[in-house]
Short mmCIF file of C-alpha atoms and ligand atoms in Angstrom, two decimals:
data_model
loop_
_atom_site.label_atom_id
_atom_site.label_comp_id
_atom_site.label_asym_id
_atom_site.label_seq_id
_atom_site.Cartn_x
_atom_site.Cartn_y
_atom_site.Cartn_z
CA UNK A 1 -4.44 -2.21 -19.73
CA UNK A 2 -5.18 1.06 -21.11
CA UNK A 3 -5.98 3.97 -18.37
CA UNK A 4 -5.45 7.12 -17.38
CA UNK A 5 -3.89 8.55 -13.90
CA UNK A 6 -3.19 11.82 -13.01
CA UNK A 7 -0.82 14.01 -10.58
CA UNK A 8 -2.98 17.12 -9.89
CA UNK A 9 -0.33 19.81 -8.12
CA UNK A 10 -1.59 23.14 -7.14
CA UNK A 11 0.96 25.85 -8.24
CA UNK A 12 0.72 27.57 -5.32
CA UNK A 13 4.18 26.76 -4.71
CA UNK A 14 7.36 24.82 -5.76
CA UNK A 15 7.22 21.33 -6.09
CA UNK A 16 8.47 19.30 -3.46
CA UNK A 17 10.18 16.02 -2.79
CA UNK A 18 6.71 14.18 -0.90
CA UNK A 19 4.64 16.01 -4.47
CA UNK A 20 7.31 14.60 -6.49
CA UNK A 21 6.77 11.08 -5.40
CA UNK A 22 3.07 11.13 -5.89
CA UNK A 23 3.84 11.99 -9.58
CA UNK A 24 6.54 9.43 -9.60
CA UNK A 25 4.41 6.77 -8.36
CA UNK A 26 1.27 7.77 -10.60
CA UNK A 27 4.18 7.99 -13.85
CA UNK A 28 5.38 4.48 -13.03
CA UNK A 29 1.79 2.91 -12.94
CA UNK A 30 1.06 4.36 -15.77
CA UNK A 31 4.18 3.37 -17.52
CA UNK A 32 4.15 -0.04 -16.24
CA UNK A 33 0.41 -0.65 -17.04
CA UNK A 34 0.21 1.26 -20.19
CA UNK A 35 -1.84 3.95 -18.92
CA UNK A 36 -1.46 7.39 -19.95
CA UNK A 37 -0.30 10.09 -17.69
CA UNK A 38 -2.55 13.50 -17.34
CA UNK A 39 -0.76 16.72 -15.91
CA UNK A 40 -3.91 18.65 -14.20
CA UNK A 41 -3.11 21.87 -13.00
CA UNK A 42 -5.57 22.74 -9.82
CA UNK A 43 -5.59 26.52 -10.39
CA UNK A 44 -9.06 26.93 -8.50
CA UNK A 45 -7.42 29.02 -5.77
CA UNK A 46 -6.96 32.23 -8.32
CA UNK A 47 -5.61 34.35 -5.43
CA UNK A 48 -2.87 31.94 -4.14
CA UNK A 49 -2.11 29.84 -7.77
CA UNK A 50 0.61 32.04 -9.81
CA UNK A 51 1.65 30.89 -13.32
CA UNK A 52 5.84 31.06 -12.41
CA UNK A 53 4.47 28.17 -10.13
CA UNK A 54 2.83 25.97 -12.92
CA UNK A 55 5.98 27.06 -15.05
CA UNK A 56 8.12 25.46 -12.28
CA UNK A 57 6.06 22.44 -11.80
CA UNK A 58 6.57 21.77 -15.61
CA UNK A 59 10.41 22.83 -15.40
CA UNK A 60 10.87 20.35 -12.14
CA UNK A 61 8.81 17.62 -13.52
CA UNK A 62 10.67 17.78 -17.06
CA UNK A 63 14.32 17.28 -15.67
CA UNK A 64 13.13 14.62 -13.39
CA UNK A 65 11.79 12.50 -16.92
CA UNK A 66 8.58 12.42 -16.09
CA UNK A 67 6.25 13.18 -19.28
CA UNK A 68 2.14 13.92 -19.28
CA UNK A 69 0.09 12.66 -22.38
CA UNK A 70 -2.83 14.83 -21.05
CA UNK A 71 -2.64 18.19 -19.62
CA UNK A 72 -5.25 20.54 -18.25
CA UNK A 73 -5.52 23.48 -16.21
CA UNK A 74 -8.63 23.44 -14.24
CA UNK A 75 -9.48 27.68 -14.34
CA UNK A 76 -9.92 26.93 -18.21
CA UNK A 77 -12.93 24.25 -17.03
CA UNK A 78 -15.18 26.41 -15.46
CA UNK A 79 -18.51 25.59 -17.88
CA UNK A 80 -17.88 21.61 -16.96
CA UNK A 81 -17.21 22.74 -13.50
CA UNK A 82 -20.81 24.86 -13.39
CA UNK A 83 -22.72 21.87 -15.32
CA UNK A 84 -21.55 19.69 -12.47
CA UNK A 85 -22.74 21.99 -10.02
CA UNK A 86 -26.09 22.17 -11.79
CA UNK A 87 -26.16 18.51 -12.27
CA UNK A 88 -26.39 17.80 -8.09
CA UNK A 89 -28.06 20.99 -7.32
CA UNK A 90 -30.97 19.41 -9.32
CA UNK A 91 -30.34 15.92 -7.62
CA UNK A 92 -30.90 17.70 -4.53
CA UNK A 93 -27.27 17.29 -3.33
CA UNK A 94 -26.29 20.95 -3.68
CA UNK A 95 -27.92 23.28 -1.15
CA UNK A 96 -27.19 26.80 -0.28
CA UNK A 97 -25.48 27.62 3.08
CA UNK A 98 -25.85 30.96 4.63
CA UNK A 99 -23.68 30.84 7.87
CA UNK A 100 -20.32 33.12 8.08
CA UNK A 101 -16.66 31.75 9.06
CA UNK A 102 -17.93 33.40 12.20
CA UNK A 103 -20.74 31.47 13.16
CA UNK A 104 -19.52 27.79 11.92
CA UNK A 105 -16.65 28.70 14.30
CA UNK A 106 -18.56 29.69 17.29
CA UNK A 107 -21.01 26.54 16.11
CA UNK A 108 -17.60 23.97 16.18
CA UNK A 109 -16.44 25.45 19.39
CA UNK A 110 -19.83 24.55 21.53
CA UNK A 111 -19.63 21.70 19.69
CA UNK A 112 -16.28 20.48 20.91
CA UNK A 113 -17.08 22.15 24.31
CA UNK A 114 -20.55 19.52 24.18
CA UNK A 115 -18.28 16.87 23.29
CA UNK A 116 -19.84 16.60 20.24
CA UNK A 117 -17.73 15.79 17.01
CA UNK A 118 -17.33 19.17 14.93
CA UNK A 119 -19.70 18.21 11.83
CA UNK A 120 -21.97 21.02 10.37
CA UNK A 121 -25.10 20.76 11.73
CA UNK A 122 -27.22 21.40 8.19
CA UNK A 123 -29.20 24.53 9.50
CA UNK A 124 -28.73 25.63 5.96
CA UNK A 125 -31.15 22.33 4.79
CA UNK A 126 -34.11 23.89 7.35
CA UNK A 127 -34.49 27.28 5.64
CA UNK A 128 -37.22 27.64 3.93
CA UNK A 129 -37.27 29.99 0.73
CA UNK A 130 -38.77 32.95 2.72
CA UNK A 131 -35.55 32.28 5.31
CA UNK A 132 -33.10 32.50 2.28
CA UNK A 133 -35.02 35.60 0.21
CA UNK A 134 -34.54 37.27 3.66
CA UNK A 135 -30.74 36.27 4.40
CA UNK A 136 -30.39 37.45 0.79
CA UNK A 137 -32.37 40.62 1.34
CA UNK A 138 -29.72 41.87 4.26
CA UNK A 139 -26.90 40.86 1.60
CA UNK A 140 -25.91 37.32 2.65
CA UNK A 141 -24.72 35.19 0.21
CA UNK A 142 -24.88 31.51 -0.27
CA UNK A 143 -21.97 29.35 -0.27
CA UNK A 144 -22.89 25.39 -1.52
CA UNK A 145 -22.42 22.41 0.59
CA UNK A 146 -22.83 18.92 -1.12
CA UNK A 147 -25.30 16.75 0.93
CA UNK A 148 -23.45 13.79 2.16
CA UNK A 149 -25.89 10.80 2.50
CA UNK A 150 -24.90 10.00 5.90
CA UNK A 151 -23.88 6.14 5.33
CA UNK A 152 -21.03 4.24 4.72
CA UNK A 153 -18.54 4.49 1.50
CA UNK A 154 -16.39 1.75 0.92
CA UNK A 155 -13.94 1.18 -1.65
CA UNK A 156 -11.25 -1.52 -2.23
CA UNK A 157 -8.17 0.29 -1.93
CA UNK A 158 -5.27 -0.69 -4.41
CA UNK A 159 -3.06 -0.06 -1.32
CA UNK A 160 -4.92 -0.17 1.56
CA UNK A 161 -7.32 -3.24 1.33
CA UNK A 162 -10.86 -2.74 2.08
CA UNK A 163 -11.64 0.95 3.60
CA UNK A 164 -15.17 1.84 5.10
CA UNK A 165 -16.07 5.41 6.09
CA UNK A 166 -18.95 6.96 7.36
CA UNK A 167 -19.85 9.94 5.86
CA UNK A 168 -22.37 10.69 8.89
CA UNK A 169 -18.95 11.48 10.93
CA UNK A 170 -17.84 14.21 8.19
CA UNK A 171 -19.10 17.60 7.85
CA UNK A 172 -21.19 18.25 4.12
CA UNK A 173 -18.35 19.52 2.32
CA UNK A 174 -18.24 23.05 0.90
CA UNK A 175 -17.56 22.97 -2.78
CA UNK A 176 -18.64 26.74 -3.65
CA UNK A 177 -17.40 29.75 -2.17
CA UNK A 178 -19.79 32.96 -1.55
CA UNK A 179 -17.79 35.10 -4.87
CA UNK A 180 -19.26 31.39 -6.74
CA UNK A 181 -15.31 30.22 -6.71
CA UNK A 182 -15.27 26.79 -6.61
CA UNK A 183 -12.82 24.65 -4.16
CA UNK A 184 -10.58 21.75 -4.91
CA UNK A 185 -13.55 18.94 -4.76
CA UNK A 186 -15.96 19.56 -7.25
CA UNK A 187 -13.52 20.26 -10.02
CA UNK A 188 -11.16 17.74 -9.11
CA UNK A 189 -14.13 15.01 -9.51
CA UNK A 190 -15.74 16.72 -12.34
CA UNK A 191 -12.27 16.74 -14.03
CA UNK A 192 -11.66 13.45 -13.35
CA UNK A 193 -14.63 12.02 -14.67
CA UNK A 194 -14.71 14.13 -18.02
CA UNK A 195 -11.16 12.93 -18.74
CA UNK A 196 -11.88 9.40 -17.72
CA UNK A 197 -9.57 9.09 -14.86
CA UNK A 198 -9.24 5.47 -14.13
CA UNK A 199 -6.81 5.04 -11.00
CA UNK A 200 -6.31 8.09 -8.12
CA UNK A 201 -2.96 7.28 -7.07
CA UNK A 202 -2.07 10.00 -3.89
CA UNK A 203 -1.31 10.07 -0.37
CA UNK A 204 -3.49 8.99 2.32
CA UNK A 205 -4.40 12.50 3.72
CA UNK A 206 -7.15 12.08 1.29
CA UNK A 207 -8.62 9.14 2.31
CA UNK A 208 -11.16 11.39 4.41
CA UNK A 209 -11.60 13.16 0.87
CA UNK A 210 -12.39 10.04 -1.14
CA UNK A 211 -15.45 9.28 0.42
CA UNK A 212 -17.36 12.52 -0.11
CA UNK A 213 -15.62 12.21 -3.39
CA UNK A 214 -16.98 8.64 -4.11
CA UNK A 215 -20.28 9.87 -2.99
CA UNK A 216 -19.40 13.12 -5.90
CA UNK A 217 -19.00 10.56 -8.88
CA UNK A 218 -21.88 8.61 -7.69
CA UNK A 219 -24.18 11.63 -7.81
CA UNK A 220 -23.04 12.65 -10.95
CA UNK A 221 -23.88 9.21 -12.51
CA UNK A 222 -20.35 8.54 -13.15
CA UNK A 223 -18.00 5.63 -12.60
CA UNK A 224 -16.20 5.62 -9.61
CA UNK A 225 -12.17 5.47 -10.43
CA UNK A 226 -10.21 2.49 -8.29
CA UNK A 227 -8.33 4.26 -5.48
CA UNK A 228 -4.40 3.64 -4.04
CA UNK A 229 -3.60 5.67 -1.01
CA UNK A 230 0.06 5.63 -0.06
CA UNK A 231 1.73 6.53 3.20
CA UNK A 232 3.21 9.90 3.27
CA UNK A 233 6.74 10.75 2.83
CA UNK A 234 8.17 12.74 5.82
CA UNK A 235 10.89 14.27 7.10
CA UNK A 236 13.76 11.70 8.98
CA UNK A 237 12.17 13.60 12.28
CA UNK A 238 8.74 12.56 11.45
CA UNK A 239 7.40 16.06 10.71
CA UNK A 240 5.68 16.52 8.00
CA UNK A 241 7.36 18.04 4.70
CA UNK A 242 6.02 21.00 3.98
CA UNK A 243 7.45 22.86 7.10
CA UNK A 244 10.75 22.11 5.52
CA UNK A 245 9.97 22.92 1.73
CA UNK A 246 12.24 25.38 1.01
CA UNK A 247 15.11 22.82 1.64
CA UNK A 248 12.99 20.04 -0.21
CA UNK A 249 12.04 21.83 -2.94
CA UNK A 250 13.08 19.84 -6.20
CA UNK A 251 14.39 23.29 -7.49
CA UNK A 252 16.59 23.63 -4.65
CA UNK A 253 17.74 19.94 -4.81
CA UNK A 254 18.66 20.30 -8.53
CA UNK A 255 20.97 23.63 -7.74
CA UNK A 256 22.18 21.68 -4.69
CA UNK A 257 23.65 19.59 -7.32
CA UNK A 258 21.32 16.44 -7.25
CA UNK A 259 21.23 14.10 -10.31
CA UNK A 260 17.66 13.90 -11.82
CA UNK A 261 17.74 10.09 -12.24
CA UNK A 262 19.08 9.69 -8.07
CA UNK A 263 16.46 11.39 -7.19
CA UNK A 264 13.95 9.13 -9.63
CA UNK A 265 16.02 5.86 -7.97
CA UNK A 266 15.20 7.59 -4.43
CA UNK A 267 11.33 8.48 -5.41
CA UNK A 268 10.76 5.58 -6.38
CA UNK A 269 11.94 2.96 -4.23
CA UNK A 270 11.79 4.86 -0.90
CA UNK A 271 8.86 3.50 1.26
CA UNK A 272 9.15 0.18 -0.55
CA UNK A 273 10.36 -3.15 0.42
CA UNK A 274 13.43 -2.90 -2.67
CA UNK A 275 16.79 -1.55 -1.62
CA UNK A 276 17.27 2.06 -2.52
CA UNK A 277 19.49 1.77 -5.44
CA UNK A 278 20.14 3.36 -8.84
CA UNK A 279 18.50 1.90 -11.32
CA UNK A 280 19.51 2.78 -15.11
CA UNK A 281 16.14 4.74 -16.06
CA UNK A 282 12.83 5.29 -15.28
CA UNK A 283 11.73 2.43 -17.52
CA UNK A 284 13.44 -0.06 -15.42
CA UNK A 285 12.01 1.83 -12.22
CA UNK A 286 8.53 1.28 -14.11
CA UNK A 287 8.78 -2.91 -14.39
CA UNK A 288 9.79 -3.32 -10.84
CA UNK A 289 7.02 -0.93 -9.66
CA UNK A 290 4.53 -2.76 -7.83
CA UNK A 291 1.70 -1.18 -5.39
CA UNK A 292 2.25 -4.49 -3.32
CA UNK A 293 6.09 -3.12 -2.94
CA UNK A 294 4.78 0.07 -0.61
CA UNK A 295 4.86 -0.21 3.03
CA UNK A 296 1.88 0.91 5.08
CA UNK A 297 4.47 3.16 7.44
CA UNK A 298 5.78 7.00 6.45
CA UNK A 299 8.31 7.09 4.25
CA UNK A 300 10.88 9.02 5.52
CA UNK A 301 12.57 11.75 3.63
CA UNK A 302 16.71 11.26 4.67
CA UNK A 303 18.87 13.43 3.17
CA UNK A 304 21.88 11.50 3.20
CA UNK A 305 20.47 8.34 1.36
CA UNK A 306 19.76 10.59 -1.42
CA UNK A 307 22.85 12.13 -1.47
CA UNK A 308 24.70 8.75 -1.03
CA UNK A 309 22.89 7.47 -4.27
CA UNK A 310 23.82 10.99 -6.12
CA UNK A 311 27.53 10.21 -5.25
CA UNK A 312 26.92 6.61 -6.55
CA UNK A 313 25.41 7.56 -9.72
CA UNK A 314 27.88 10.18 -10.55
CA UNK A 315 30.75 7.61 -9.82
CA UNK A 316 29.40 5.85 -12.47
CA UNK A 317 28.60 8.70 -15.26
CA UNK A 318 31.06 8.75 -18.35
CA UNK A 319 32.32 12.01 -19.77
CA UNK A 320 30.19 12.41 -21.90
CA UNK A 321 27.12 12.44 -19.86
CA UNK A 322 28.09 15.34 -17.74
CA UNK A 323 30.46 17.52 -20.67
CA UNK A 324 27.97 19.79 -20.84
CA UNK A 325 27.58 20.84 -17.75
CA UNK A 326 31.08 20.96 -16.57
CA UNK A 327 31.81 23.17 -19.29
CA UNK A 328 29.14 25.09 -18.63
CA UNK A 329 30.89 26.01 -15.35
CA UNK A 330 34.37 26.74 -16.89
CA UNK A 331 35.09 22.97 -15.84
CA UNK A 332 38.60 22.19 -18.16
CA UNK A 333 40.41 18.86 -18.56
CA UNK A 334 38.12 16.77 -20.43
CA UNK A 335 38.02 13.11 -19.76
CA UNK A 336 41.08 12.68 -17.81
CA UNK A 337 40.30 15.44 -15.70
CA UNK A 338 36.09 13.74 -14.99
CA UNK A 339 38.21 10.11 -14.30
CA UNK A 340 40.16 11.93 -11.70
CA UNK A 341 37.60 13.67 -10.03
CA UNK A 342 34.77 11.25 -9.83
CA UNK A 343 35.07 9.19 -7.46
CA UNK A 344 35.63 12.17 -5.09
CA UNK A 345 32.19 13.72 -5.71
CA UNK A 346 29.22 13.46 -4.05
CA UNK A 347 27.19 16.14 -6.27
CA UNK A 348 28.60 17.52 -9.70
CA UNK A 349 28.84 20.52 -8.00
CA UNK A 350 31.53 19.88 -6.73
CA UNK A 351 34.20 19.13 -8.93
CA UNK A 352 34.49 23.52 -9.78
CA UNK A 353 36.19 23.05 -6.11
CA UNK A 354 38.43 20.50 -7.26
CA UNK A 355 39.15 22.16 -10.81
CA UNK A 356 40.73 24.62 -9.06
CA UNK A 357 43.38 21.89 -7.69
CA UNK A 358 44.31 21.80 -11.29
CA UNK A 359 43.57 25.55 -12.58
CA UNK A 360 45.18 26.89 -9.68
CA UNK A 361 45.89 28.92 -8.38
CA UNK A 362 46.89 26.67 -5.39
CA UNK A 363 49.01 28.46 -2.57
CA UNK A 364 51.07 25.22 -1.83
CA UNK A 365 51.99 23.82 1.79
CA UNK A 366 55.23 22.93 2.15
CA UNK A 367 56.67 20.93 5.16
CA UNK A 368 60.04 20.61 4.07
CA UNK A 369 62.14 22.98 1.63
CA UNK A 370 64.96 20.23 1.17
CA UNK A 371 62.45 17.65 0.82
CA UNK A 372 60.58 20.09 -1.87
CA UNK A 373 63.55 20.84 -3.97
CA UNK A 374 64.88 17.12 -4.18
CA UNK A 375 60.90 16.59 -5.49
CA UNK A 376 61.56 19.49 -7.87
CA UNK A 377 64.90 18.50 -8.92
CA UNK A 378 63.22 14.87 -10.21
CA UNK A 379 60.32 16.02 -11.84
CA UNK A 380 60.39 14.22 -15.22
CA UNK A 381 60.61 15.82 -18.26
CA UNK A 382 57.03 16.18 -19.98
CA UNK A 383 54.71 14.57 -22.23
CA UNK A 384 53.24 13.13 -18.80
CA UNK A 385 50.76 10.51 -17.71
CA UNK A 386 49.21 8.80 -15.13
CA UNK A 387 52.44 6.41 -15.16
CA UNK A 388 54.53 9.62 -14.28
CA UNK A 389 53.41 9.45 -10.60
CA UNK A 390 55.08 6.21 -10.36
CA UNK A 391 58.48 7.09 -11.54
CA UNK A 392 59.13 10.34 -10.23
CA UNK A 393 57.62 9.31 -6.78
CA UNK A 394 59.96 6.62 -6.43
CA UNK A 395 63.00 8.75 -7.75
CA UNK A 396 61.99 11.25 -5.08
CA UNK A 397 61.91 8.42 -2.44
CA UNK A 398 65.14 6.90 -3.21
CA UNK A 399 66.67 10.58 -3.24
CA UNK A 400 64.97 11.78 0.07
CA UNK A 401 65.09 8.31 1.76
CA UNK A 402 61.33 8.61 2.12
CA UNK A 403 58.79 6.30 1.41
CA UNK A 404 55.00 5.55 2.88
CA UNK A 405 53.31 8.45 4.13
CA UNK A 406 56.23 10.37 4.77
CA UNK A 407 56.97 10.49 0.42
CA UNK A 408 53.20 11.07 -0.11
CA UNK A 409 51.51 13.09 2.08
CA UNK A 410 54.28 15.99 1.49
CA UNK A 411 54.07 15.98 -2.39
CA UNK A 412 49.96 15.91 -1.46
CA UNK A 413 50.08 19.22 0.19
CA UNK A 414 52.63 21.00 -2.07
CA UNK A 415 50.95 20.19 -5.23
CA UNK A 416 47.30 20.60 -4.16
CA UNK A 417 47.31 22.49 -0.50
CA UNK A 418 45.27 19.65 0.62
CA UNK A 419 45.52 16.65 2.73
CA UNK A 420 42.75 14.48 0.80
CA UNK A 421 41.67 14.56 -2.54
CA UNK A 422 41.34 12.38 -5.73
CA UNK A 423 44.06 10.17 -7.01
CA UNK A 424 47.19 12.35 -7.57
CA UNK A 425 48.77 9.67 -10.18
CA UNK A 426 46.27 11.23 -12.64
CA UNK A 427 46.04 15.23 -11.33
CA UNK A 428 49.56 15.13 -11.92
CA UNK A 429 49.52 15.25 -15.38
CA UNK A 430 46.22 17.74 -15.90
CA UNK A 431 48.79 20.33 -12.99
CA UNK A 432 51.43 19.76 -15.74
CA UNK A 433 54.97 20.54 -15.20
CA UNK A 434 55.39 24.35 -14.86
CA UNK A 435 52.44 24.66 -12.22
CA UNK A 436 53.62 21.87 -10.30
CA UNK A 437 57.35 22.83 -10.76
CA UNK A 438 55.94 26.13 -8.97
CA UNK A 439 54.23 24.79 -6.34
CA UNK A 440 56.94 22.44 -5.33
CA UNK A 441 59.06 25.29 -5.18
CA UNK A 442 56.29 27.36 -2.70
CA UNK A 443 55.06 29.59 -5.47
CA UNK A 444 51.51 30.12 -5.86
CA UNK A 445 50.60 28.93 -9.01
N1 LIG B 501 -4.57 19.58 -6.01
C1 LIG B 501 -4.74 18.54 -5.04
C2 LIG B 501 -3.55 18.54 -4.11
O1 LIG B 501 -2.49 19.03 -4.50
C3 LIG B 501 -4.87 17.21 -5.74
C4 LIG B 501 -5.16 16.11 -4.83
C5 LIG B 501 -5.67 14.92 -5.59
O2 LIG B 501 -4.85 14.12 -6.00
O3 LIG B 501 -6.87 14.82 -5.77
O4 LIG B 501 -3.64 18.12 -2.98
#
């Protein structure tokens, strides 16, 4: 199939983890069905879109591996934007709307108080020209409602099955401002029919939207792009995300220490009926993607899955993949010193902590000063390795008449001040004799 989808952010903030999985879905439909991928940037809201945002979004969506063939930002599209506009105001779909925030407000309040749903009434579509010279006369200016036609859209949802809506229950949607800025729904249709958008892949709080947006493409004598409307992903509590965003954000996430492809694994599988476990790349993600896979329930967001499969992934990572970054942190001891460490890590983060197990310095517990000194007395002689543990630890046993816990958890706390931590068979040899000779002997070192 060939195709095009797109993930449409507004960077009028960071990305977070519920935006991230509409682009992950859309990227993995598109890879699995050949489509092509188009980055749009909805920058129609000048006062609240700021380019360090749209840098972000690019920043966020290129560590998480997911690539746009297409990209657009929607403030450079303002001539296709105006012919669309022109285009229904001569079908008769565009009128002019004079009322203030004011005056719709007052208007949806007696509604509601009438029982009445809160739809807008269409004064505007009474006025006659003398009305609007006069409104225009005291200073009033129009903003542009499209004319719904009051019947009932219905689309075959990719996700969702048949949906029917009746666009006599929604209000005429506004899709120019009074300054002649235009919102999200004109552009976002004009857009997507001038770069052929075949599939809208996005959550379902735009169902509502897609029917006044069906009735959009229709008007403008375009072809009306197959819809999939996903559940939303919220937070473990049920609320929704964006209360929690600064937490969620993918930027925060990444300096928390999350792996890019856990939190692909987690995108993609979460609200699905697979397991959520790491896959190997987004390409394998992509062939087991399937719209029939999503659940019709919220996805929840939990924390702790995603940092489970972080801690999986990274237990599997050679050196080589992370070398980089450990070094980038002052992170010594090369491979030997990544095969200790692993399995005790949850993010990458936090192997600095246990560098400094090796680095020092470490101001050592000791339970027993006889018990230390016999330890001392039998370190080996160096070159070491991880078969060192072995020896001296039963030379110390034999000498102190120790053995279990009792040999172990001692030599724990005086080489590393800790109770827990990763295997000590192979710290010993990154401590090295002098530090560890130290240590056992109470020094900080
Ligand atoms: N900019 C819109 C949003 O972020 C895009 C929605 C859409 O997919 O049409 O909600």
């Amino acid at each position: 199939m060939t195709g095009l989808v797109r993930f449409a952010p507004s960077p009028t903030g960071l990305l977070h983890v519920g935006n991230a999985r509409t682009a992950m879905l859309n990227f993995l439909f598109a890879k699995k069905e050949s489509a092509r991928f188009f980055l749009r940037i909805d920058d129609t809201d000048t006062e609240r879109s700021k380019p360090e945002y749209e840098a972000a979004i690019l920043e966020d969506l290129g560590w998480l591996g997911i690539t746009h063939d297409l990209f657009a930002r929607q403030v450079e599209r303002a001539d296709a934007h105006r012919a669309a506009a022109e285009k229904l105001k001569a079908a008769g779909r565009l009128y002019p709307a004079y009322e203030t925030a004011d005056e719709l407000d007052r208007r949806r309040k007696r509604q509601i108080a009438m029982h009445k749903p809160p739809v807008y009434d269409r004064a505007a579509l009474a006025l006659t020209d003398a009305d609007r010279a006069k409104l225009e006369a005291e200073g009033r200016k129009p903003h542009w409602r499209f004319k719904l036609s009051n019947s009932k859209v219905k689309w075959r949802d990719l996700l969702r099955g048949d949906v029917e809506i009746d666009t006599a229950t929604l209000s005429d949607p506004v899709l120019i401002r009074e300054d002649g800025r235009f919102l999200y729904t004109l552009p976002s249709v004009a857009d997507d029919v001038d770069f052929e958008v075949s599939h809208i892949i996005r959550g379902e709080d735009h169902v509502t939207n897609t029917a006044a947006q069906i009735e959009i493409f229709e008007a403008l004598g375009a072809t009306v792009p197959l819809f999939a409307h996903f559940p939303l992903l919220i937070g473990a509590g049920g609320e929704a995300l964006s209360k929690r965003l600064g937490s969620l954000s993918l930027r925060s996430l990444r300096e928390d220490g999350i792996e890019a492809l856990a939190l692909d694994c987690y995108l993609a599988k979460t609200g699905t009926s697979d397991p959520i476990e790491l896959r190997p790349s987004l390409d394998a993600l992509a062939t087991e993607f399937s719209f029939e896979k999503i659940g019709r329930a919220p996805a929840h967001f939990v924390p702790d899955e995603l940092t489970a499969l972080n801690a999986r992934l990274l237990h599997t990572l050679p050196f080589e993949a992370v070398a980089p970054r450990l070094a980038a942190t002052g992170i010594g001891g090369g491979a030997a010193f990544w095969d200790a460490v692993k399995p005790n890590l949850t993010r990458l983060s936090d192997a600095a902590d246990l560098w400094t197990l090796v680095s020092g310095p470490v101001a050592p517990v000791i339970e027993s000063t006889a018990f230390a000194a016999a330890a001392a007395e039998h370190l080996p002689p160096e070159p070491w390795s991880e078969a060192t543990w072995l020896a001296w630890t039963a030379a110390v046993g034999t000498a102190t008449g120790t053995k279990g816990r009792a040999l172990f958890h001692p030599l724990r706390l005086a080489l590393t001040a800790r109770e827990h931590g990763p295997e000590l068979k192979k710290l010993l040899p990154l401590i090295g004799r002098a530090k560890a000779l130290a240590r056992l002997k109470g020094e900080t070192a």
